[in-house]
Each structure stands twice: as C-alpha cells, then as structure tokens.
Coordinates of C-alpha atoms and ligand atoms in Angstrom, one line a residue:
X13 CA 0.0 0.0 0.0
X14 CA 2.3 3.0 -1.3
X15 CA -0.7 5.2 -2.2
X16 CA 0.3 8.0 -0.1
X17 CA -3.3 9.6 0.1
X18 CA -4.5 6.4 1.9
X19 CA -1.7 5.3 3.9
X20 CA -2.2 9.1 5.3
X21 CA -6.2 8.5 5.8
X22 CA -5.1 5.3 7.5
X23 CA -2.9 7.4 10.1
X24 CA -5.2 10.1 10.6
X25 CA -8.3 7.4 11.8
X26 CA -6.0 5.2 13.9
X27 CA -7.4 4.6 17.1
X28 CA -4.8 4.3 20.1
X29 CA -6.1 3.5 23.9
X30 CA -4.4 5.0 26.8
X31 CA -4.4 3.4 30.1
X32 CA -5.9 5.3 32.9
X33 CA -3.3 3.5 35.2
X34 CA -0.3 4.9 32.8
X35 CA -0.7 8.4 34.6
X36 CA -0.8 7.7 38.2
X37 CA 2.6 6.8 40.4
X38 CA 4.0 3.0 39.7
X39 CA 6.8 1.5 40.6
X40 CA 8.4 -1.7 41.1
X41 CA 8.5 -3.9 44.3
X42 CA 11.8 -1.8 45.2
X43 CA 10.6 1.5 44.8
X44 CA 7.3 3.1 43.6
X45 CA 8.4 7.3 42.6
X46 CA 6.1 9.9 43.7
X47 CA 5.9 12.5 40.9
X48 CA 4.7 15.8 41.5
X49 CA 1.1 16.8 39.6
X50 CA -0.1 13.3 39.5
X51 CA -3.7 12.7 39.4
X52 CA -5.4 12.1 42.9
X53 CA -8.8 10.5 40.9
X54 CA -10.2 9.0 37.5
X55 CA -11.5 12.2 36.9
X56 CA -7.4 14.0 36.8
X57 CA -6.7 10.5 35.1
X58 CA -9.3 11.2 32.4
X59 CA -7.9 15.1 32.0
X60 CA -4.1 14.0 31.8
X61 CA -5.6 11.5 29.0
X62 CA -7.6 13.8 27.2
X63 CA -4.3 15.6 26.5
X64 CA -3.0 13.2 25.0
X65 CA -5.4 12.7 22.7
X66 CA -5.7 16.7 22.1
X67 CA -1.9 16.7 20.9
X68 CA -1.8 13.2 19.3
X69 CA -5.5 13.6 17.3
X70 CA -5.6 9.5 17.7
X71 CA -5.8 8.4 21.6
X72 CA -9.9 8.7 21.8
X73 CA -10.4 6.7 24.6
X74 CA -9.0 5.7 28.1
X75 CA -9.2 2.3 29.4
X76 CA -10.1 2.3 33.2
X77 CA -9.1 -0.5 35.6
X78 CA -11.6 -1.6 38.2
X79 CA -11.4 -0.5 41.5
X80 CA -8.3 1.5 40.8
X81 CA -11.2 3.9 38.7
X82 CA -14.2 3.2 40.9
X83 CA -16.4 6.1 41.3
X84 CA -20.2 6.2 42.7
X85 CA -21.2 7.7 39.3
X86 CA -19.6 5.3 35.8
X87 CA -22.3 7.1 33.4
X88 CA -21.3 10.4 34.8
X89 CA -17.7 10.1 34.6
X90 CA -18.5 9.2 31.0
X91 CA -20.2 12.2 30.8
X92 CA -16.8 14.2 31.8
X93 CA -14.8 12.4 29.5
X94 CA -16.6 13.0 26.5
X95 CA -16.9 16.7 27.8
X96 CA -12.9 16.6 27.4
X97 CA -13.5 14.8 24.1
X98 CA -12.5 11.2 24.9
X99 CA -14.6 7.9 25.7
X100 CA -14.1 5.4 28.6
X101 CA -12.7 2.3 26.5
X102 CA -11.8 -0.7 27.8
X103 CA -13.2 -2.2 31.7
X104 CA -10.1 -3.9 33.0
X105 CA -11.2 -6.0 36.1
X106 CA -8.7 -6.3 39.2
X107 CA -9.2 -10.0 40.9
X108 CA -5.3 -9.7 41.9
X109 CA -4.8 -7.0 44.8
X110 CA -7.1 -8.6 47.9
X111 CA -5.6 -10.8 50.3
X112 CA -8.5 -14.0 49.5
X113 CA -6.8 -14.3 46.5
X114 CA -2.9 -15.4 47.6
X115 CA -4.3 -19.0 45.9
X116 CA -6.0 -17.1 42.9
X117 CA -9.6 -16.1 42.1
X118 CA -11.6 -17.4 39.7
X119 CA -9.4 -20.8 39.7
X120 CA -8.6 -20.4 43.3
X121 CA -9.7 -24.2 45.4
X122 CA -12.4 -22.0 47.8
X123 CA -15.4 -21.3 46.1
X124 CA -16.2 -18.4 48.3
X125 CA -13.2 -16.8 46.8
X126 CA -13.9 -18.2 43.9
X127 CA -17.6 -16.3 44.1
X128 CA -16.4 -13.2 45.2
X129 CA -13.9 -13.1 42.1
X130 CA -16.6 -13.6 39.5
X131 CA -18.9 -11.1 41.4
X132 CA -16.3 -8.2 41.1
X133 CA -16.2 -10.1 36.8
X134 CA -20.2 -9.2 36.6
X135 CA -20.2 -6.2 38.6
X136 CA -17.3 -5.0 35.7
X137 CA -20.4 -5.7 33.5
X138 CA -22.7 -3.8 34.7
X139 CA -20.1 -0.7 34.9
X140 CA -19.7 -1.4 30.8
X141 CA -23.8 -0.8 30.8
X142 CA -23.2 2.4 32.4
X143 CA -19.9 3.6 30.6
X144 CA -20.9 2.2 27.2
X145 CA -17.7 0.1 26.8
X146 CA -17.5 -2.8 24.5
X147 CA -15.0 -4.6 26.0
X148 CA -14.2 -6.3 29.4
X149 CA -10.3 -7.3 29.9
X150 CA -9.8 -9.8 32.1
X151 CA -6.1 -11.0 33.1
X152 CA -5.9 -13.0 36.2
X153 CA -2.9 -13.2 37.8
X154 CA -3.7 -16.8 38.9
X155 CA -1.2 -19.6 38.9
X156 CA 0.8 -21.8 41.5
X157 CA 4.5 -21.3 42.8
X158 CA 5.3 -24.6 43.4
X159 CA 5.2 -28.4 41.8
X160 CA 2.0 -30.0 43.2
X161 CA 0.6 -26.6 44.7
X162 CA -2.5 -27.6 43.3
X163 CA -4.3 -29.4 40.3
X164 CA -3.6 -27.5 36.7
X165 CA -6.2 -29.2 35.4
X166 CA -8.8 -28.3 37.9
X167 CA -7.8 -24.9 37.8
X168 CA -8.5 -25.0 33.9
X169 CA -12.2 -26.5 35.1
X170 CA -12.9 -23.5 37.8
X171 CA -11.4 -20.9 35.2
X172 CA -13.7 -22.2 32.3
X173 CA -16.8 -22.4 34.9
X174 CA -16.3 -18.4 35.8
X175 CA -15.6 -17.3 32.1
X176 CA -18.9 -18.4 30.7
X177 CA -20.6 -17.4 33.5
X178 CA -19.6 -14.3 32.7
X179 CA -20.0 -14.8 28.7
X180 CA -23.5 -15.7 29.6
X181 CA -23.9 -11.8 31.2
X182 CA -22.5 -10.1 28.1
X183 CA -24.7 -8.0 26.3
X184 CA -24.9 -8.2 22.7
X185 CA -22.7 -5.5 21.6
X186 CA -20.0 -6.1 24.3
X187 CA -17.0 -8.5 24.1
X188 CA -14.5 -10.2 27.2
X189 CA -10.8 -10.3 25.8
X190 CA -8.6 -12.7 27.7
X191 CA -4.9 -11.5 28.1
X192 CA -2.5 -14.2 29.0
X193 CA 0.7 -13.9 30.7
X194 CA 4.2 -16.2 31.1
X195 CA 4.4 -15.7 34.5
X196 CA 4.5 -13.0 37.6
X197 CA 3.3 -12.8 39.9
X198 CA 3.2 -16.3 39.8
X199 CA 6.4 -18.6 39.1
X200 CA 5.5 -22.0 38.5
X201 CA 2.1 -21.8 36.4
X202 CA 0.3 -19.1 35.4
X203 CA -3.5 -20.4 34.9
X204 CA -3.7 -18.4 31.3
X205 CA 0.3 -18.6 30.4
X206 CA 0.4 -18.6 26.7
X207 CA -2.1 -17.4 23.4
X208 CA -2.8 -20.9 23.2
X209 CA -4.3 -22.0 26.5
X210 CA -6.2 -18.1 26.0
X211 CA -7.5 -19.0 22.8
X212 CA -8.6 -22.5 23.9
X213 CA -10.9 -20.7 26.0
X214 CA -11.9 -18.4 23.8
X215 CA -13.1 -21.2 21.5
X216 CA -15.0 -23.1 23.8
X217 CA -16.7 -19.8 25.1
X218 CA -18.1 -18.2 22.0
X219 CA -17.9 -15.6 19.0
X220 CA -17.7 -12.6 21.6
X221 CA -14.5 -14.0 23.2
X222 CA -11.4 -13.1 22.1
X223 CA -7.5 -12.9 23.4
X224 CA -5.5 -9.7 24.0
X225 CA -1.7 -9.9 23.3
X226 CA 0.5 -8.1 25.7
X227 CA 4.0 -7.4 23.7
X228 CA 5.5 -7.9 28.0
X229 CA 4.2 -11.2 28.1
X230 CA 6.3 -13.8 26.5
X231 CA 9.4 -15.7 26.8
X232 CA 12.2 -13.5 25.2
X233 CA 12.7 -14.2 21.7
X234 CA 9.4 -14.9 21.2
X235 CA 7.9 -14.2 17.5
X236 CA 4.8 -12.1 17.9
X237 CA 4.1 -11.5 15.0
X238 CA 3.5 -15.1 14.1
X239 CA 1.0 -15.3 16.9
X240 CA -0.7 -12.2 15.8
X241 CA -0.8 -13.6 12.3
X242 CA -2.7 -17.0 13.7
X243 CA -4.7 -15.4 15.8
X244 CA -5.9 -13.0 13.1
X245 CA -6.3 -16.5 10.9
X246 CA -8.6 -17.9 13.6
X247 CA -10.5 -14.6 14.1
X248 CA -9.9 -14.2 18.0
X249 CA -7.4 -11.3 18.3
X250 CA -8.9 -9.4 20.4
X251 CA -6.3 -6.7 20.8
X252 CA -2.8 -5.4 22.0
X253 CA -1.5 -4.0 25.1
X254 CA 1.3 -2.4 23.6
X255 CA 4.5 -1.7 26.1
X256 CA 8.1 -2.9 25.2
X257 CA 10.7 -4.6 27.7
X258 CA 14.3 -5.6 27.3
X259 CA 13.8 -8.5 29.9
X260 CA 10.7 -9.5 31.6
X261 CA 7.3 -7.6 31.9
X262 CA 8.9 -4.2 32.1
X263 CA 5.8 -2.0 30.6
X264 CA 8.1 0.4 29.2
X265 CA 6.9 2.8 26.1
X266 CA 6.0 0.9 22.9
X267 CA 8.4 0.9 20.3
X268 CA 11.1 2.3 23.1
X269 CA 13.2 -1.4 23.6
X270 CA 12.1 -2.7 20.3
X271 CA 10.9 -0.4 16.8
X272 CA 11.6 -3.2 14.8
X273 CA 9.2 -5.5 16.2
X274 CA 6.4 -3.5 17.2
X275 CA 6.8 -2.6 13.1
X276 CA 6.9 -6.5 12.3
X277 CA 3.4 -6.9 14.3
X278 CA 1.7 -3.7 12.6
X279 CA 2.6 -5.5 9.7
X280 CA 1.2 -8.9 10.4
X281 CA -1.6 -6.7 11.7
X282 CA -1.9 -4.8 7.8
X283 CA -1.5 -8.4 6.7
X284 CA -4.4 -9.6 8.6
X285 CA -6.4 -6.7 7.6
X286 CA -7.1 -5.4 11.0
X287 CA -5.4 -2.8 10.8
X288 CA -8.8 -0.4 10.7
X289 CA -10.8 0.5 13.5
X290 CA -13.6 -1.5 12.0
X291 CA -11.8 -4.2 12.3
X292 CA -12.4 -4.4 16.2
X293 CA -8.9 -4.9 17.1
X294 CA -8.2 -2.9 20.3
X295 CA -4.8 -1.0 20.1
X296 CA -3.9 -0.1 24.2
X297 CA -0.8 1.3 25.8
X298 CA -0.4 -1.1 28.7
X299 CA 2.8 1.3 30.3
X300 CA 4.0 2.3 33.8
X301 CA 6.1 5.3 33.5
X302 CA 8.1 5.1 36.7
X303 CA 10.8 7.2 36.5
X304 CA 9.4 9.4 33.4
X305 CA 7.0 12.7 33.6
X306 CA 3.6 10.5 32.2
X307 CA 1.5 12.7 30.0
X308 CA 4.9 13.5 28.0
X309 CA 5.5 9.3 28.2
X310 CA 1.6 8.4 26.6
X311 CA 2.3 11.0 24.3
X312 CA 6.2 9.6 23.0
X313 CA 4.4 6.0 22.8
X314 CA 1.5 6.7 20.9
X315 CA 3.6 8.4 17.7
X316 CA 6.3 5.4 18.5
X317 CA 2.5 3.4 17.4
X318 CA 1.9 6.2 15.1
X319 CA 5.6 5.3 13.5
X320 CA 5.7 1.4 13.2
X321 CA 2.1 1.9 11.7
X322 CA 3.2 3.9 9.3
X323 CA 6.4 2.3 7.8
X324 CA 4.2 -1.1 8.0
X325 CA 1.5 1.1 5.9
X326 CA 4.6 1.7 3.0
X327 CA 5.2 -1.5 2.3
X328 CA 5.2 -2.2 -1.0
X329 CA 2.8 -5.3 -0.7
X330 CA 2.8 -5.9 -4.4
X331 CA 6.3 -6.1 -4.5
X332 CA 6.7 -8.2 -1.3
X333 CA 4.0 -10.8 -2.6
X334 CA 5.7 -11.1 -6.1
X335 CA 9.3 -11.6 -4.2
X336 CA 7.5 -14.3 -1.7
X337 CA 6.4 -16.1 -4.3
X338 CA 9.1 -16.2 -6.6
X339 CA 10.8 -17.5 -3.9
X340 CA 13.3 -14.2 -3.7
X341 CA 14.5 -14.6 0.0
X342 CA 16.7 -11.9 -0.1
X343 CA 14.1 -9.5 -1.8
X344 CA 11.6 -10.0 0.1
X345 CA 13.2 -8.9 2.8
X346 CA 14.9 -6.3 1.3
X347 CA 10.8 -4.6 0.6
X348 CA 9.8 -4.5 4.6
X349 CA 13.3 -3.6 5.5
X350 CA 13.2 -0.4 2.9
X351 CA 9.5 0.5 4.9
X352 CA 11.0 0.1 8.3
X353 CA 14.1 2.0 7.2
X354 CA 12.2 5.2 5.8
X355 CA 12.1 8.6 7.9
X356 CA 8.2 8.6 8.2
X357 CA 8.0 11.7 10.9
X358 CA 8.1 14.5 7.6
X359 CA 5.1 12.4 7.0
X360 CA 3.5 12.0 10.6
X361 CA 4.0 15.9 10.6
X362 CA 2.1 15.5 7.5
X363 CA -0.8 14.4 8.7
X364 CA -0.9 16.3 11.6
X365 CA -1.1 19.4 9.7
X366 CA -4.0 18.1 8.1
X367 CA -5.7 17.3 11.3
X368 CA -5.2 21.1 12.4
X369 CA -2.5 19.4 14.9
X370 CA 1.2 20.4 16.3
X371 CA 3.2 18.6 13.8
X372 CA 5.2 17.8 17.1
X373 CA 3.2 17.1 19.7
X374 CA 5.6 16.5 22.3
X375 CA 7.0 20.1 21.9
X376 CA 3.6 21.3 21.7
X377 CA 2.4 19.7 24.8
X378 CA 5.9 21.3 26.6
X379 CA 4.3 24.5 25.1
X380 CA 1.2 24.3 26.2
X381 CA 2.0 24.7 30.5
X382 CA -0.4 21.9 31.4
X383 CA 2.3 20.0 33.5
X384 CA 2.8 23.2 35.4
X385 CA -0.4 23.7 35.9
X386 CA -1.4 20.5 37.4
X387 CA 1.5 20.4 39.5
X388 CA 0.5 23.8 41.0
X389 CA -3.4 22.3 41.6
X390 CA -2.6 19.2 42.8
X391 CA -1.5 19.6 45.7
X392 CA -2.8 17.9 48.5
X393 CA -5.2 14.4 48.4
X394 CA -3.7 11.5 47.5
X395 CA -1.7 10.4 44.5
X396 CA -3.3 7.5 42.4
X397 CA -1.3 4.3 42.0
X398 CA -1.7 0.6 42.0
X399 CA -3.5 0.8 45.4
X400 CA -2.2 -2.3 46.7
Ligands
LRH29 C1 -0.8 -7.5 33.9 C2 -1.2 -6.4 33.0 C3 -2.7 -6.3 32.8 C4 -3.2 -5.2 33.6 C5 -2.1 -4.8 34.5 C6 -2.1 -3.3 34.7 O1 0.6 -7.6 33.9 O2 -0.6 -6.4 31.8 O3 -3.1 -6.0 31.5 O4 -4.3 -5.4 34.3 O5 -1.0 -5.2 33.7
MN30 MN1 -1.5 -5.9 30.0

C-alpha cells in the first residue's frame, strides 16, 4: 500500500487506547516514585488522558481499571470524559490485589473466593452498561509457585466455569478479551500462560471471546508476529496492550526497547487486515512510567505506534508478494526492511497538519504549560497508583 493519500487517511483514523493506570505513580517492588502533579482520581486521570489525545489527534479513549477507577457515578464520569472529548474504552477487572486471592480467584480451590472473584467479573459488566464500553479485559494473575501446589487441570475447570458465567452476562454488543501472561506474579504456572491455553478458552466460550496480546508477556525471543498472524487467521485477536521490555514484563513505552518488532506486528496486523478501526482490534498502551513525567510518556508512545504503523503502511505489498512467491528470500526482505528503514516523521507531521495538529506534539504539549499547571493544583489528596 504505497498510495500515499491512503496510507495518510489510514494514520489520521487510527485509534490508540491510553491506560488510565499509565498516569498515576508505579513502581516496582523496590521503589514506587512519587511524581509531583499526579492525578489524585479518575476524573485527573481522564484530563491527563484527554491531552493526549488533544496533541496526538488519535488516543480517543482511556481504558479504566476496576477499582483502581471506581467512582459512585460510571455514566457520569463518561459524561466528563466525553466533555474533554475522549470515551471510557476498555473495563479492565482487578481480581489480583485482595488478600483471599494469595491462591487465585476465579481458579482459586475455595469457592467463596472463587464467588467473590466472578462477582467483582459481573459487577465490571454492569459498569460497561453504564460507561458504554464494549470490551471487558480480564487477566488474572492466577497460577501456583510450586510443583503439586495444586491441580492445573482443575484450575482449567474453575477458570472455564467463571468465564462463561460471565460470557452468559454479556450484552450483545460487548465482548470479554482474555490477556495471557508467562508468569509473575506467579512462578510455576500461570493459569492463562500462553495465546494458546487463552484462545482454547476463547473457542470453547463463543464468537464474543477473544485474546488480547500483551508485547511484555512472553518468553524473550518470542515471534509475535507469528501469533498475531494465527490469531488474526482464527479470528480471536482481540487486541494489543502495547509496552516494550528488554527482559521480563517491564511496561516500558512501545516501540522504546524494540521499533523493529512493534513494526513486524503492525505489519502482520496490515497483513491480517485489522489494521482499521472497523476491524475491532483494540490497540492499548499497557505502560507504567516510573521514572518518566507520564503525560509527556503516553504522548512519545503513541507516535512510536503512530511510527511502526506507518512504515508497516509503506510496504510495497505488491512487490513483497511477487518476491514471496518467486521465492526471492533476499528481496523480500529487502521490501519490509526499505518500509521500516524510511524517515516517516516529515510524513506523521504531515498528517498532523491536516488534522489542524502540532506537527510535534511532544514540543507542543511542553508548550502548552499543562504539567505546570497540574502540578500547581494538585496539591494535596492523594496520589493514584496501583493501590495495593
Ligand atoms: C498484567 C497487566 C494487565 C493489567 C495490568 C495493569 O501484567 O498487563 O493488563 O491489568 O498489567
Ligand atoms: Mn496488559
């Protein structure tokens, strides 16, 4: 796709998530950083967002993560966001921060734990109803530590039980992606480790099922492209949470550890042809900016999206199909590596022109005196985090 007109129409309706999460203080388990001007409630969370999406044009939405967003209202804090021109996105449900779940929630041997987890799954429902979202995330950090802990099988049964129980609450327009994850916090087994044991359950649950691919989640060297290409084959990608890492799950910015790669998966993506918002991919910054200012951070990894997307959009497909099948290894290659070695910020600048934008909207955002100003009024309350 080299026709320059669409590849630009392509760029100006992509559709980036932010995560609410992204712009309150996180850490690791040695140290989490206070930063000054961080939001004290969704609400700030929502604001800091909603500038992202006012200097980037393409970050409509903010996912919000359940109870580290609770509020007494949902339908009016959609209300406020779409007053700051952004929508609530994706319901990400928290069954991994109370003490009945050391042994796991929804696959966890009690069933009273195992009741309370899917209650907080169907209460994340009913907040969808009132914030209009489409999508409930779930990742569970369930798993065991040690050989024999408990039975993995049996786990599978009690996680299977609590996903279609809350399939069967879905609404018709509303979807549950399953993210799976290697390990952490569990060592041993993680209950949904791999895309495979997530899709498995996705089959077995229903056409409104579908698995979310976290780029921090696999073993290292681990081809994600190829798993985004099969799960595009089978029709169950649900979506991304884009981060990048250089180990384990680091969250760092997209694109920051790895360009190459996050441009190899927008391209299995183009491949797929998912790449549109019709396509109902969800494309999500999962990030934790921990040392970084975090409105400035969202910003830097939504145009490192904006940039694998686009040299992914100039491949010459034509010319990469003719060199596949003739068998021209070198070629081949030789087409995606001249796309991922273009300059394509003159034409992300581009675009932003024609959206009325900053060409550069981390200069513009610098500009613009927001981070001053929230550090001057936010002062006082409490700063939002992981509140474990
Ligand atoms: C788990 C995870 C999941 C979120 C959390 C913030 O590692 O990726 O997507 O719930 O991070
Ligand atoms: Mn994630």
């Amino acid at each position: 796709m080299r026709n320059l007109t669409a590849v630009k129409a392509a760029l100006a309706t992509q559709r980036i998530e932010t995560p609410s999460w992204a712009y309150g203080n996180s850490g690791t388990r040695f140290k989490v950083f206070g930063q000054p001007g961080v939001p004290r409630n969704p609400r700030e969370k929502i604001a800091d967002a909603a500038q992202v999406h006012q200097f980037t044009g393409v970050a409509p939405s903010v996912a919000v993560h359940i109870p580290w967003d609770q509020v007494d209202d949902y339908a009016a804090l959609a209300a406020f966001a779409a007053d700051l021109g952004v929508a609530l996105g994706t319901v990400n449900a928290n069954v991994f921060q109370d003490d009945d779940y050391r042994l796991g929630s929804v696959a966890n041997p009690d069933p009273r734990v195992r009741r309370k987890a899917l209650d907080h799954l169907l209460e994340c429902v009913d907040i969808m109803d009132a914030t209009g979202s489409r999508d409930l995330k779930l990742w569970f950090a369930d798993g065991t530590n040690y050989p024999g802990q408990d039975d993995i099988r049996a786990r599978q049964d009690r996680l299977a039980g609590a996903l279609a129980a809350v399939y069967q609450r879905l609404g018709p327009d509303q979807r549950m992606v399953l993210e799976y994850k290697l390990f952490e916090p569990s060592f041993y087994t993680m209950d949904v480790p791999d895309w495979g044991t997530s899709l498995l359950h996705c089959l077995a649950l229903g056409p409104k099922a579908a698995v979310i691919v976290d780029t921090g989640h696999h073993a290292p060297g681990t081809n994600i492209e190829f798993i985004v290409a099969v799960l595009l084959r089978a029709g169950r990608l649900g979506g991304f949470d884009f981060n990048s890492r250089f180990y384990a799950d680091d969250d760092l910015m997209a694109g920051a550890a790895d360009p190459f790669q996050l441009c190899r998966i927008m391209h299995a993506v183009g491949s797929g042809g998912a790449r549109a918002p019709e396509a109902g991919v969800a494309f999500m910054l999962d990030q934790c900016h921990n040392i970084e200012p975090k409105i400035p951070g969202q910003i830097r990894s939504v145009l490192n999206v904006q940039e694998a997307t686009a040299k992914a959009l100039l491949v010459d497909r034509e010319a990469l199909a003719a060199a596949q099948l003739a068998g021209d290894v070198l070629g081949a290659n030789a087409v995606l590596m001249d796309a991922y070695d273009t300059d394509v910020r003159p034409l992300l600048a581009q675009v932003r022109g024609d959206m009325g934008l900053d060409p550069d909207p981390v200069a513009a955002y610098a500009r613009s005196g927001y981070a001053e100003k929230i550090i001057a009024e936010r002062v006082g309350g409490t700063p939002a985090g992981w509140g474990s």
